[in-house]
CSV table of C-alpha atoms in Angstrom, one decimal:
chain,number,residue,atom,x,y,z
A,15,MET,CA,0.0,0.0,0.0
A,16,THR,CA,1.4,3.4,-1.0
A,17,LEU,CA,1.1,6.2,1.5
A,18,VAL,CA,0.3,9.7,0.2
A,19,ASP,CA,-0.3,13.1,1.8
A,20,ARG,CA,-3.9,14.0,2.1
A,21,THR,CA,-5.9,16.9,3.6
A,22,LEU,CA,-9.5,16.1,4.6
A,23,ARG,CA,-11.9,18.8,5.4
A,24,LEU,CA,-13.6,18.4,8.8
A,25,GLY,CA,-17.1,19.3,7.5
A,26,GLY,CA,-20.4,17.7,6.6
A,27,VAL,CA,-21.4,14.7,8.7
A,28,ARG,CA,-17.9,14.2,10.0
A,29,GLY,CA,-17.8,17.8,11.1
A,30,MET,CA,-21.1,17.4,12.9
A,31,ILE,CA,-19.9,14.4,14.7
A,32,ALA,CA,-16.7,16.2,15.7
A,33,ASP,CA,-18.7,19.2,17.0
A,34,LYS,CA,-21.0,16.9,19.0
A,35,MET,CA,-18.1,15.0,20.6
A,36,VAL,CA,-16.3,18.3,21.6
A,37,GLU,CA,-19.5,19.7,23.0
A,38,SER,CA,-20.1,16.5,25.0
A,39,LEU,CA,-16.7,16.8,26.6
A,40,HIS,CA,-17.0,20.5,27.3
A,41,THR,CA,-20.5,20.3,28.9
A,42,ALA,CA,-20.6,17.0,30.9
A,43,ALA,CA,-18.5,16.0,33.9
A,44,GLN,CA,-17.4,12.7,32.4
A,45,LEU,CA,-16.0,9.8,34.4
A,46,THR,CA,-15.5,6.2,33.3
A,47,HIS,CA,-15.7,3.0,35.4
A,48,HIS,CA,-14.2,-0.2,34.0
A,49,ALA,CA,-15.2,-3.8,34.7
A,50,SER,CA,-15.1,-7.3,33.2
A,51,ALA,CA,-18.0,-9.8,33.0
A,52,GLU,CA,-17.6,-13.5,32.6
A,53,ALA,CA,-19.4,-14.3,29.3
A,54,SER,CA,-19.8,-18.1,29.7
A,55,ALA,CA,-23.5,-17.9,30.4
A,56,LEU,CA,-24.1,-15.4,27.6
A,57,LEU,CA,-22.4,-17.5,25.0
A,58,ALA,CA,-24.2,-20.6,26.3
A,59,GLU,CA,-27.5,-18.8,25.9
A,60,LYS,CA,-26.6,-17.7,22.4
A,61,ALA,CA,-25.8,-21.4,21.5
A,62,ARG,CA,-29.0,-22.6,23.2
A,63,LEU,CA,-31.1,-20.2,21.2
A,64,ALA,CA,-29.4,-21.2,18.0
A,65,GLU,CA,-30.2,-24.8,18.6
A,66,ALA,CA,-33.8,-23.8,19.1
A,67,GLY,CA,-33.8,-22.0,15.8
A,68,GLU,CA,-33.5,-18.4,17.1
A,69,LYS,CA,-30.5,-16.6,15.7
A,70,VAL,CA,-29.2,-13.8,17.9
A,71,SER,CA,-25.8,-12.1,18.2
A,72,VAL,CA,-23.8,-11.3,21.3
A,73,GLU,CA,-24.8,-7.6,20.8
A,74,ASP,CA,-28.5,-8.6,21.0
A,75,LEU,CA,-27.9,-10.3,24.3
A,76,LEU,CA,-25.9,-7.4,25.6
A,77,MET,CA,-28.7,-5.1,24.8
A,78,LEU,CA,-31.1,-7.3,26.8
A,79,ALA,CA,-28.7,-7.4,29.7
A,80,VAL,CA,-28.4,-3.6,29.7
A,81,ILE,CA,-32.1,-3.1,29.6
A,82,ARG,CA,-32.7,-5.4,32.5
A,83,ALA,CA,-29.9,-3.6,34.5
A,84,LEU,CA,-31.4,-0.2,33.8
A,85,LYS,CA,-34.8,-1.3,35.0
A,86,ARG,CA,-33.1,-1.9,38.4
A,87,ASN,CA,-30.9,1.2,38.1
A,88,PRO,CA,-33.1,3.9,36.6
A,89,ASP,CA,-30.9,6.8,37.7
A,90,ALA,CA,-28.5,6.0,34.7
A,91,ASN,CA,-31.3,6.2,32.2
A,92,GLY,CA,-32.1,9.7,31.1
A,93,ARG,CA,-30.7,13.1,30.0
A,94,VAL,CA,-29.2,16.2,31.4
A,95,GLU,CA,-30.9,19.2,29.8
A,96,GLY,CA,-29.8,22.6,31.1
A,97,ARG,CA,-30.1,22.5,34.9
A,98,GLU,CA,-32.5,19.5,34.9
A,99,ILE,CA,-31.8,15.8,35.2
A,100,ARG,CA,-34.7,14.1,33.3
A,101,LEU,CA,-34.9,10.5,34.2
A,102,SER,CA,-37.0,8.4,31.8
A,103,ALA,CA,-39.4,5.6,32.5
A,104,ALA,CA,-38.9,4.5,28.9
A,105,ILE,CA,-35.5,3.0,27.9
A,106,ASP,CA,-34.9,4.4,24.5
A,107,LEU,CA,-31.7,2.5,23.8
A,108,CYS,CA,-29.2,3.9,21.3
A,109,VAL,CA,-26.8,1.6,19.5
A,110,ALA,CA,-23.6,3.0,17.9
A,111,ILE,CA,-23.3,2.1,14.2
A,112,ALA,CA,-20.1,2.6,12.2
A,113,LEU,CA,-20.7,3.7,8.6
A,114,PRO,CA,-18.4,3.9,5.6
A,115,GLY,CA,-16.3,7.1,5.4
A,116,ASN,CA,-15.2,7.2,9.0
A,117,LEU,CA,-18.8,8.1,10.1
A,118,LEU,CA,-20.7,7.1,13.3
A,119,VAL,CA,-24.3,7.3,14.2
A,120,ALA,CA,-26.2,6.1,17.4
A,121,PRO,CA,-29.9,5.9,16.7
A,122,ALA,CA,-32.4,4.9,19.3
A,123,ILE,CA,-34.7,1.9,19.7
A,124,PHE,CA,-37.7,3.5,21.3
A,125,GLY,CA,-39.5,1.6,24.1
A,126,ALA,CA,-36.8,-1.1,24.3
A,127,GLN,CA,-37.8,-1.9,27.9
A,128,ASP,CA,-41.0,-3.6,26.5
A,129,MET,CA,-39.3,-5.6,23.8
A,130,GLU,CA,-38.5,-9.3,23.7
A,131,LEU,CA,-35.1,-10.4,22.4
A,132,ALA,CA,-36.3,-11.1,18.8
A,133,GLN,CA,-37.9,-7.6,18.7
A,134,LEU,CA,-34.7,-6.0,19.9
A,135,ARG,CA,-32.7,-7.8,17.2
A,136,ALA,CA,-35.1,-6.8,14.5
A,137,ALA,CA,-35.1,-3.2,15.7
A,138,ARG,CA,-31.3,-3.0,15.7
A,139,GLN,CA,-31.0,-4.5,12.3
A,140,ASP,CA,-33.6,-2.1,10.9
A,141,LEU,CA,-31.7,0.9,12.3
A,142,ALA,CA,-28.5,-0.4,10.8
A,143,ALA,CA,-30.0,-0.9,7.4
A,144,ARG,CA,-31.6,2.6,7.4
A,145,ALA,CA,-28.5,4.2,8.7
A,146,LYS,CA,-26.6,3.0,5.6
A,147,THR,CA,-29.2,4.7,3.3
A,148,ASN,CA,-29.5,7.9,5.4
A,149,LYS,CA,-33.2,7.2,6.3
A,150,LEU,CA,-33.0,7.6,10.1
A,151,SER,CA,-35.4,10.2,11.6
A,152,VAL,CA,-34.3,13.2,13.6
A,153,ALA,CA,-36.1,11.7,16.7
A,154,GLU,CA,-34.2,8.5,16.4
A,155,MET,CA,-30.9,10.4,16.2
A,156,THR,CA,-31.6,12.8,19.1
A,157,ARG,CA,-34.0,11.4,21.6
A,158,GLY,CA,-32.3,8.4,23.2
A,159,THR,CA,-31.8,7.8,26.9
A,160,PHE,CA,-28.8,5.5,27.0
A,161,THR,CA,-26.2,4.3,24.5
A,162,ILE,CA,-24.2,1.1,23.8
A,163,SER,CA,-21.0,1.4,21.8
A,164,ASN,CA,-19.6,-2.1,20.8
A,165,LEU,CA,-16.0,-2.6,19.7
A,166,GLY,CA,-16.2,-6.4,20.5
A,167,LEU,CA,-15.1,-7.4,17.0
A,168,THR,CA,-11.8,-5.4,17.3
A,169,ARG,CA,-8.7,-6.0,19.4
A,170,VAL,CA,-9.9,-3.3,21.9
A,171,GLU,CA,-10.5,-4.8,25.3
A,172,GLN,CA,-11.7,-1.7,27.2
A,173,PHE,CA,-12.0,2.0,26.2
A,174,THR,CA,-13.4,5.3,27.4
A,175,PRO,CA,-16.5,6.1,25.3
A,176,ILE,CA,-17.7,9.7,25.1
A,177,ILE,CA,-21.2,10.4,26.3
A,178,ASN,CA,-23.9,10.7,23.6
A,179,ALA,CA,-24.9,14.1,25.0
A,180,PRO,CA,-27.2,15.0,26.6
A,181,GLN,CA,-27.6,11.4,27.9
A,182,ILE,CA,-26.4,10.5,31.3
A,183,ALA,CA,-24.3,7.5,30.4
A,184,ILE,CA,-22.9,5.3,27.7
A,185,LEU,CA,-21.6,1.7,27.9
A,186,GLY,CA,-18.5,0.7,25.9
A,187,VAL,CA,-18.1,-3.0,25.1
A,188,GLY,CA,-14.7,-4.5,24.3
A,189,ARG,CA,-13.6,-7.8,22.9
A,190,SER,CA,-14.0,-11.1,24.7
A,191,ILE,CA,-10.7,-12.6,26.0
A,192,ASP,CA,-10.0,-15.9,27.9
A,193,ARG,CA,-8.7,-15.7,31.4
A,194,ALA,CA,-7.5,-18.3,33.8
A,195,VAL,CA,-9.8,-18.6,36.8
A,196,ARG,CA,-10.0,-21.0,39.7
A,197,ALA,CA,-12.9,-23.5,39.5
A,198,GLU,CA,-14.9,-24.7,42.5
A,199,ASP,CA,-12.8,-27.9,42.7
A,200,GLY,CA,-9.7,-25.8,42.9
A,201,SER,CA,-8.5,-26.5,39.4
A,202,ILE,CA,-7.6,-23.7,36.9
A,203,GLU,CA,-9.7,-23.3,33.8
A,204,MET,CA,-10.0,-20.7,31.0
A,205,ARG,CA,-13.2,-18.7,30.8
A,206,PRO,CA,-14.2,-15.8,28.5
A,207,PHE,CA,-14.6,-12.3,29.9
A,208,ILE,CA,-16.0,-9.2,28.2
A,209,GLY,CA,-14.5,-5.8,28.9
A,210,LEU,CA,-17.1,-3.1,29.9
A,211,SER,CA,-16.6,0.6,30.3
A,212,LEU,CA,-19.4,2.9,31.7
A,213,THR,CA,-18.9,6.6,31.1
A,214,PHE,CA,-21.3,8.7,33.1
A,215,ASP,CA,-22.1,12.4,33.7
A,216,HIS,CA,-21.1,13.0,37.3
A,217,ARG,CA,-23.5,15.9,37.4
A,218,ALA,CA,-26.4,13.5,37.2
A,219,ILE,CA,-25.1,10.4,39.0
A,220,ASP,CA,-22.3,9.8,41.5
A,221,GLY,CA,-19.6,7.2,41.4
A,222,ALA,CA,-21.2,4.6,43.7
A,223,PRO,CA,-24.6,4.4,41.9
A,224,ALA,CA,-22.8,4.4,38.6
A,225,ALA,CA,-20.7,1.5,39.9
A,226,ASP,CA,-23.9,-0.3,41.0
A,227,THR,CA,-25.2,0.2,37.4
A,228,LEU,CA,-22.1,-1.4,35.9
A,229,THR,CA,-22.2,-4.2,38.4
A,230,ALA,CA,-25.8,-4.9,37.6
A,231,ILE,CA,-24.9,-5.1,33.9
A,232,CYS,CA,-22.2,-7.6,34.7
A,233,ASN,CA,-24.5,-9.6,36.8
A,234,GLU,CA,-27.1,-9.7,34.1
A,235,ILE,CA,-24.5,-10.9,31.6
A,236,GLU,CA,-23.2,-13.6,34.0
A,237,GLY,CA,-26.7,-14.7,34.8
A,238,MET,CA,-28.0,-14.8,31.3
A,239,GLY,CA,-30.4,-17.7,30.6
A,240,LYS,CA,-30.9,-18.5,34.3
């Protein structure tokens, strides 16, 4: 591959994304908690559903785990608008989608708290398809209450996602890696772990309840299918 000098204008959609990221960092008191969740139960549930004829992805199951955790930790689900923290009874879950041309969008699945797994998968796939043809609505692009950004297909294990302002929090998902753990019988065995990073607006939620939210997400992943 031949390298050449290039100058790219920071305009258009890329410029809008850049402006939004800078605004988010300048307006929110952002802090990130990192954790790891054992993924054995999640992968087993994925395999069980496949055997039953229901095809789902790891990302679909992660969305379900996040929704269940947010139902128990509602202080992380909402928006900071002006001097008001607006917590939402609805979980309008945004999913970050990478597009060609170094572009990124994070449209919302409205009412995700009432959806079954198959409905979540269909909604995510619909957003991804419409994102590629520039057919997302303004509401889908601007009215979410919580965002998931998944880099699980890369070599990134954990990262610090920027809040999708004015939302309160965003979950970054890294790749799954095998780690040695001690089994109940004292032996050592390898188990898969997923890296998770929760960035939150410290104006809206403090460190301890944010940690509780991330712990709840881990617990939902580790208890998947039970």
